[in-house]
PDB file of C-alpha atoms in Angstrom:
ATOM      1  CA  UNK A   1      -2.498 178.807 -17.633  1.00 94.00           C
ATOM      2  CA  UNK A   2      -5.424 179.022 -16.266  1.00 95.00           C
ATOM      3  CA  UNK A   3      -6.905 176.322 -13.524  1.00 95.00           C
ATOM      4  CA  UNK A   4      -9.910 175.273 -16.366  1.00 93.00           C
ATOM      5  CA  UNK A   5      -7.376 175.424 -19.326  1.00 94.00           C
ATOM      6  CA  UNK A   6      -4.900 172.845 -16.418  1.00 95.00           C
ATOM      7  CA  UNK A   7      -8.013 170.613 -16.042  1.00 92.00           C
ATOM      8  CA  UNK A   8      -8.494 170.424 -19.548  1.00 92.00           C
ATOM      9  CA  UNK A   9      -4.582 169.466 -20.186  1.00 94.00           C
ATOM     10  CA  UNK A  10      -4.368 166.751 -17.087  1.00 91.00           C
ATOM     11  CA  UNK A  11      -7.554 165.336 -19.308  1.00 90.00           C
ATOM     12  CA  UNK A  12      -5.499 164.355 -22.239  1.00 91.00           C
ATOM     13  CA  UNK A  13      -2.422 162.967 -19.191  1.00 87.00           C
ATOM     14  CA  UNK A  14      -4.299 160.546 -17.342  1.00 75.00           C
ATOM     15  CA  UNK A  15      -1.498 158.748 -16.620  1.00 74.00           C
ATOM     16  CA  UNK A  16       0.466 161.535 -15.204  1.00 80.00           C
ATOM     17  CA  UNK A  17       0.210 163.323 -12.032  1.00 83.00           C
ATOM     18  CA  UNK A  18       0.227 167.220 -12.726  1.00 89.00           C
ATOM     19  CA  UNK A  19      -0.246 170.041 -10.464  1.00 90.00           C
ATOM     20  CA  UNK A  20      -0.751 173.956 -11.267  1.00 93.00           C
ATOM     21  CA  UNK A  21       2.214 175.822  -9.990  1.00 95.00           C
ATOM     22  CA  UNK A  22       1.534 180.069 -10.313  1.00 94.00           C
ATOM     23  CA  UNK A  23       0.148 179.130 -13.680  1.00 93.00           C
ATOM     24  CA  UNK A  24       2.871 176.580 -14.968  1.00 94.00           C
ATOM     25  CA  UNK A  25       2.196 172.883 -15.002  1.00 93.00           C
ATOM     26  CA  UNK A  26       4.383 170.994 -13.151  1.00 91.00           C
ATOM     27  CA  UNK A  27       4.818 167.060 -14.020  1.00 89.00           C
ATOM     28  CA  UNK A  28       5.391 165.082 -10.649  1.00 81.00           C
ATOM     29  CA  UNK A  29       7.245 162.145 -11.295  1.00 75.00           C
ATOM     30  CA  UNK A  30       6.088 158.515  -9.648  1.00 70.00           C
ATOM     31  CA  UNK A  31       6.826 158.706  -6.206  1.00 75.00           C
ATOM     32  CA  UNK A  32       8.827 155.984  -4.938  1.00 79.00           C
ATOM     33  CA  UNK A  33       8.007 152.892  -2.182  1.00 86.00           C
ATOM     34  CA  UNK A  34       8.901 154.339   0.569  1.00 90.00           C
ATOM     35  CA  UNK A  35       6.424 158.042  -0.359  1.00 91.00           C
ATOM     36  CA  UNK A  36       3.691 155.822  -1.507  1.00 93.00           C
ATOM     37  CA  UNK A  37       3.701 153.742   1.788  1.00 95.00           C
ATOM     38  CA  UNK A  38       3.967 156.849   4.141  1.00 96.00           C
ATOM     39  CA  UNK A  39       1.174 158.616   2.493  1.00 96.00           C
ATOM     40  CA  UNK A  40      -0.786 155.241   2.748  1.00 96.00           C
ATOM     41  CA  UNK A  41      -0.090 155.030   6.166  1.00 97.00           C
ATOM     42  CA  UNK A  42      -1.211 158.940   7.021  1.00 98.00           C
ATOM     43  CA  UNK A  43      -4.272 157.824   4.877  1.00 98.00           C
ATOM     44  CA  UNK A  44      -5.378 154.395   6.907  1.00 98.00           C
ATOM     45  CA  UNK A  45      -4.552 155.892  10.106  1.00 98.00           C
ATOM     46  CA  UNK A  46      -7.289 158.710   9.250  1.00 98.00           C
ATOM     47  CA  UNK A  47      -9.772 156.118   7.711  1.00 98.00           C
ATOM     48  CA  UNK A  48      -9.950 153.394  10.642  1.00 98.00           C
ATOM     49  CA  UNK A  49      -9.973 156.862  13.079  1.00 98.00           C
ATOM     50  CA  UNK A  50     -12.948 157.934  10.554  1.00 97.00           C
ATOM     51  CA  UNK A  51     -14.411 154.566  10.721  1.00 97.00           C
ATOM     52  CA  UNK A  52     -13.941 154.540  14.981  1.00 98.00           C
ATOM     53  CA  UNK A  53     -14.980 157.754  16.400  1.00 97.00           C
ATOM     54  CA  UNK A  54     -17.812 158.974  13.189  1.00 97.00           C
ATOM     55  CA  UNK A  55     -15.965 162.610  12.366  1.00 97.00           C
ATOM     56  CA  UNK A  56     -17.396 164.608  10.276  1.00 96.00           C
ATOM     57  CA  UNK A  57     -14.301 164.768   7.674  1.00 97.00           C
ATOM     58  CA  UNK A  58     -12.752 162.593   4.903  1.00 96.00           C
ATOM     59  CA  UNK A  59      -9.021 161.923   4.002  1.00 97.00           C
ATOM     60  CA  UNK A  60      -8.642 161.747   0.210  1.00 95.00           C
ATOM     61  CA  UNK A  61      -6.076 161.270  -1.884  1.00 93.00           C
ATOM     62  CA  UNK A  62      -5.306 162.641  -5.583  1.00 87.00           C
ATOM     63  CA  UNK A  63      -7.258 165.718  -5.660  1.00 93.00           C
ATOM     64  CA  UNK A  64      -6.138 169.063  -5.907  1.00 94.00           C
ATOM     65  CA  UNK A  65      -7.404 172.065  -3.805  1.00 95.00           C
ATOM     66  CA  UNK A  66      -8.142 175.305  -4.708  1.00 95.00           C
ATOM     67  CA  UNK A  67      -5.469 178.296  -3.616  1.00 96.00           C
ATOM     68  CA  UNK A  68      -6.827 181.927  -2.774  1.00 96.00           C
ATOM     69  CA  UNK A  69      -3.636 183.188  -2.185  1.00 96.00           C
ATOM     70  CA  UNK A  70      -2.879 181.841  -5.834  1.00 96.00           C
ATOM     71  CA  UNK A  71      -5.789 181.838  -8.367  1.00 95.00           C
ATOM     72  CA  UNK A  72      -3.597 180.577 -11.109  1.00 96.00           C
ATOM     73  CA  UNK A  73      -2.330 176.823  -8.883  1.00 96.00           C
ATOM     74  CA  UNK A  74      -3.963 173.839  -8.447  1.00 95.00           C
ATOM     75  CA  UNK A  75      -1.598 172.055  -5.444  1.00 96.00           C
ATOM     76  CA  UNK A  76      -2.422 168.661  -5.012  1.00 94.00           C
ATOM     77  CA  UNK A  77      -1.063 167.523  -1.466  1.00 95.00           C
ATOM     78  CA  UNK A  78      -0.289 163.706  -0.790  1.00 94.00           C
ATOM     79  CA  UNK A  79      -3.152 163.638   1.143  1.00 97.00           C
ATOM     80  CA  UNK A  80      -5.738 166.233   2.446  1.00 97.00           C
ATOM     81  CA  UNK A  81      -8.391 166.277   4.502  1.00 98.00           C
ATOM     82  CA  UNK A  82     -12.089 167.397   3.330  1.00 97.00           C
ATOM     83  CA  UNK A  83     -14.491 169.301   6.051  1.00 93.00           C
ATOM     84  CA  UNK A  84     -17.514 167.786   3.794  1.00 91.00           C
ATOM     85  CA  UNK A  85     -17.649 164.342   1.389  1.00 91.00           C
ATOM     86  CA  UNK A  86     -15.525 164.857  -1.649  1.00 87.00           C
ATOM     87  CA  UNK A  87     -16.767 166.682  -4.777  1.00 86.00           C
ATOM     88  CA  UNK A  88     -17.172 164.462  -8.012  1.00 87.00           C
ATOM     89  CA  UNK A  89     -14.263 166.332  -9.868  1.00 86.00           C
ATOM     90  CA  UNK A  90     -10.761 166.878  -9.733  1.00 88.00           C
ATOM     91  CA  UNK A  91     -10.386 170.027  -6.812  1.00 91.00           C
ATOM     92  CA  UNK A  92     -11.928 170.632  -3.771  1.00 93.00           C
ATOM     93  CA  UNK A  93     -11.708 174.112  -1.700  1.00 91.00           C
ATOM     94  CA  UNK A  94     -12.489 172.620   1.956  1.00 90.00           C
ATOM     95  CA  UNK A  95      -8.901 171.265   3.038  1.00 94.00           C
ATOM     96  CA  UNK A  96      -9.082 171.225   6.968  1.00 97.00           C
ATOM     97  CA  UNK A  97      -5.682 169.423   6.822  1.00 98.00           C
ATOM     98  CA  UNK A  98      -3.154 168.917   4.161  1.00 98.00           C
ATOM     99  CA  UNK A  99      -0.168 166.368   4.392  1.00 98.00           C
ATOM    100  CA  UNK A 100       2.833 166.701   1.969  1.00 96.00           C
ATOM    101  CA  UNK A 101       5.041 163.854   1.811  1.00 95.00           C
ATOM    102  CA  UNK A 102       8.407 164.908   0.742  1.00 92.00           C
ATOM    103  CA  UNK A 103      11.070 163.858  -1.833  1.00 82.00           C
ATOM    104  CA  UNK A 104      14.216 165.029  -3.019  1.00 73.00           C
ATOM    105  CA  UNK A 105      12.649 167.285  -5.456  1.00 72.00           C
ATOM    106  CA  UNK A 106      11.191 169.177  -2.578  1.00 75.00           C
ATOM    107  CA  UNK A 107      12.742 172.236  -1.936  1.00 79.00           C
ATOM    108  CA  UNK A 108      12.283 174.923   1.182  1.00 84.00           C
ATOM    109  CA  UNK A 109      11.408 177.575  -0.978  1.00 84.00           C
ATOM    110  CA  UNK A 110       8.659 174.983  -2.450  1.00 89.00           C
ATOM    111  CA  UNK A 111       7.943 174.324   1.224  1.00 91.00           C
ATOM    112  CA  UNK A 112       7.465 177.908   2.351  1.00 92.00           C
ATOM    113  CA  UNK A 113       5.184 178.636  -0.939  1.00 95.00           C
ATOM    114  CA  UNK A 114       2.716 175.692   0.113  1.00 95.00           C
ATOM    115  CA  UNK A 115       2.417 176.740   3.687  1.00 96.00           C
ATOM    116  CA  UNK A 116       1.374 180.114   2.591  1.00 96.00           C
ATOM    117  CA  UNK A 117      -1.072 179.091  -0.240  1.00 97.00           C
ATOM    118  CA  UNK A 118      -2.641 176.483   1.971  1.00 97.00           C
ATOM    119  CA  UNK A 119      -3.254 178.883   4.932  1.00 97.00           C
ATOM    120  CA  UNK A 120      -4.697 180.884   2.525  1.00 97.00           C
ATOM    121  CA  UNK A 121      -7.924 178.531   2.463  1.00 97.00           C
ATOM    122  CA  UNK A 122     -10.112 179.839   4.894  1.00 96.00           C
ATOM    123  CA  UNK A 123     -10.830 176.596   6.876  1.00 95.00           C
ATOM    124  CA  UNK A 124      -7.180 174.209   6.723  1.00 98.00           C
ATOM    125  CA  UNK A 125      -6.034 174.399  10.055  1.00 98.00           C
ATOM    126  CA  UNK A 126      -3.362 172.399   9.418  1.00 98.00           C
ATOM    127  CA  UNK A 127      -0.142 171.763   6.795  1.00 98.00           C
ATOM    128  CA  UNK A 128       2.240 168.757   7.620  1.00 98.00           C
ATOM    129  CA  UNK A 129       5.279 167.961   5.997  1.00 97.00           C
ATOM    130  CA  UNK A 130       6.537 164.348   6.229  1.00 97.00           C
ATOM    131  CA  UNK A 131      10.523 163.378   5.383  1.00 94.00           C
ATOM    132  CA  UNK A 132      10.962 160.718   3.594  1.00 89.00           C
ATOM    133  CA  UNK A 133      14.265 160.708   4.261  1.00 90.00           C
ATOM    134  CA  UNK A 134      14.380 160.792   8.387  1.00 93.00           C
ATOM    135  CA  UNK A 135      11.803 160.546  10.978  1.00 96.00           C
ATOM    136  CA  UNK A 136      10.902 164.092  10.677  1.00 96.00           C
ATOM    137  CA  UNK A 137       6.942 165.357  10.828  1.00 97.00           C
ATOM    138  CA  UNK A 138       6.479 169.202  10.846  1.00 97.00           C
ATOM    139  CA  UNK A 139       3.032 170.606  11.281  1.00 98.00           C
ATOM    140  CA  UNK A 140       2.008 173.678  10.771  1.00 97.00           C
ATOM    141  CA  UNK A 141      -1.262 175.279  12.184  1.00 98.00           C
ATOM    142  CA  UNK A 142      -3.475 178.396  11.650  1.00 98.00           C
ATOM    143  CA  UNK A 143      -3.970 178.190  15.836  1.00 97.00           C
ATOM    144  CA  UNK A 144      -0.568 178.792  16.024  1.00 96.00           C
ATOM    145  CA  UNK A 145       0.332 181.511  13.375  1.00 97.00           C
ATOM    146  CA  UNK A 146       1.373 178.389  10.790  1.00 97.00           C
ATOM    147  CA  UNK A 147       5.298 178.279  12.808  1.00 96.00           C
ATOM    148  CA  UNK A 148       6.321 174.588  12.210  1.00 95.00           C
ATOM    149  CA  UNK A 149       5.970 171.717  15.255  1.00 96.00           C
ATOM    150  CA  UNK A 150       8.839 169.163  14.576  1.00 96.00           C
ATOM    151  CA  UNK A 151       8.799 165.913  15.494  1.00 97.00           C
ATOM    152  CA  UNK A 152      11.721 163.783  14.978  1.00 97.00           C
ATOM    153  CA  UNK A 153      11.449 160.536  17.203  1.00 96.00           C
ATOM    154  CA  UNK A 154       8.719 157.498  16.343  1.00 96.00           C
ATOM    155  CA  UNK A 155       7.432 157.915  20.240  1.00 95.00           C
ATOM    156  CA  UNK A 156       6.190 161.572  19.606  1.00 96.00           C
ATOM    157  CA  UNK A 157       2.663 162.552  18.513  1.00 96.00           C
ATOM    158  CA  UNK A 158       1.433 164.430  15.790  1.00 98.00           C
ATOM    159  CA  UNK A 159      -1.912 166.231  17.411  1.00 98.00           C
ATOM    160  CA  UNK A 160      -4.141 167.441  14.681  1.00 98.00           C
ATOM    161  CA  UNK A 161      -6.942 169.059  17.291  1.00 98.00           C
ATOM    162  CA  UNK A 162      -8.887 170.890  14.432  1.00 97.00           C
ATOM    163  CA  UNK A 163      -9.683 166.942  13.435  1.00 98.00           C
ATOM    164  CA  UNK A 164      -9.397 165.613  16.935  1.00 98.00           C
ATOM    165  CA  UNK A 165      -6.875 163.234  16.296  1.00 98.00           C
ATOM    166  CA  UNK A 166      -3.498 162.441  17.058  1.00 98.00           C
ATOM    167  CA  UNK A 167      -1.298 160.350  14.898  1.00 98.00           C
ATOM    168  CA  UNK A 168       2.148 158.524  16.018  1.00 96.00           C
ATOM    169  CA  UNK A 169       5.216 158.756  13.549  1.00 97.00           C
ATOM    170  CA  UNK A 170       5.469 155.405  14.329  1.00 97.00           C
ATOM    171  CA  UNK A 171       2.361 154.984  12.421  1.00 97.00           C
ATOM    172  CA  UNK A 172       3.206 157.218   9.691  1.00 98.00           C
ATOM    173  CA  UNK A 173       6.132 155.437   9.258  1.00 97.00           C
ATOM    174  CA  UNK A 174       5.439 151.647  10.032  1.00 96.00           C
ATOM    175  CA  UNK A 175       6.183 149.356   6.967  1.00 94.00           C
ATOM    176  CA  UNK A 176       8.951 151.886   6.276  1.00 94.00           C
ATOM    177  CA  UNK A 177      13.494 151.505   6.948  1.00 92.00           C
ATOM    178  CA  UNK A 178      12.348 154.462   8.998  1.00 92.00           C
ATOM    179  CA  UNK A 179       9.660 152.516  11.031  1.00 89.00           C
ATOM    180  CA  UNK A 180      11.758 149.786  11.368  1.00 79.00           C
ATOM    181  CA  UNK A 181      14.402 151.757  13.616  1.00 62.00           C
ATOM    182  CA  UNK A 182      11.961 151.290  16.809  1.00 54.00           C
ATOM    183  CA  UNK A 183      13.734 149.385  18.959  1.00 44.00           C
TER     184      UNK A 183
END
């Protein structure tokens, strides 16, 4: 399938959350609480910084991006960050920063395949993964060849310096069993 035949399937699903996988559409079920509340949290935390300090960029959420390393996918990350105000349809092709939040569907080899189709946009810098399961952020950034930065304790930091932020787990994960473990 082609990305404009995907669009014009997702049209008759507006209920559903799709994404284009190597030409294959790939239902994603509901995420549950504790997904929806971390990629809320990643979201907030880039709006009030947004809303502080006047970058340039804008978080969204629910819109795919386009792939060069993949003409034939339409990945659409938990939430991603746009270099310019978001386009009025469905994709963009500006990700500076993508966050994945991760469930138990999620799968290395899945893993590895997003890192390399979103470093294939010329200007993301970076790719972040975000357990759901354990206080675990990995980022991933162009600066540094895409290899992984883990952090696994609430007190680290998550620098993003292609946005000029830096975001706590503890933030990612506040309102969270996960955020909760802060003693």
């Amino acid at each position: 399938m082609t990305i404009e035949e995907f669009l014009a399937f997702t049209e008759t699903q507006p209920e559903k959350r799709w994404e284009l996988i190597e030409g294959v559409p790939v239902f994603s079920a509901s995420p549950v609480g504790p997904h929806q509340i971390v990629a809320t949290n990643i979201s907030g935390f880039l709006w009030r910084f947004k809303e502080e300090h006047k970058p340039s960029w804008f978080p969204i959420i629910g819109m795919g991006t386009r792939v060069p390393a993949s003409q034939r996918s339409l990945p659409q990350p938990d939430v991603m960050v746009l270099e310019r105000p978001a386009p009025a349809g469905p994709m963009s092709d500006d990700a500076l920063a993508v966050f994945e939040v991760l469930s138990p569907s999620n799968r290395k080899a899945d893993q590895a395949w997003r890192r390399k189709v979103y470093a294939s946009v010329p200007n993301c810098q970076h790719y972040v993964t975000v357990s759901a399961k354990v206080v675990e952020v990995v980022a991933c950034d162009r600066s540094n060849q895409w290899k992984g930065r883990n952090m696994t304790s609430l007190e680290d930091a998550l620098a993003l310096p292609a946005l000029g932020v830096s975001i706590p787990p503890a933030d990612i994960y506040r309102w969270t069993p996960l955020g909760e473990q802060r003693a």
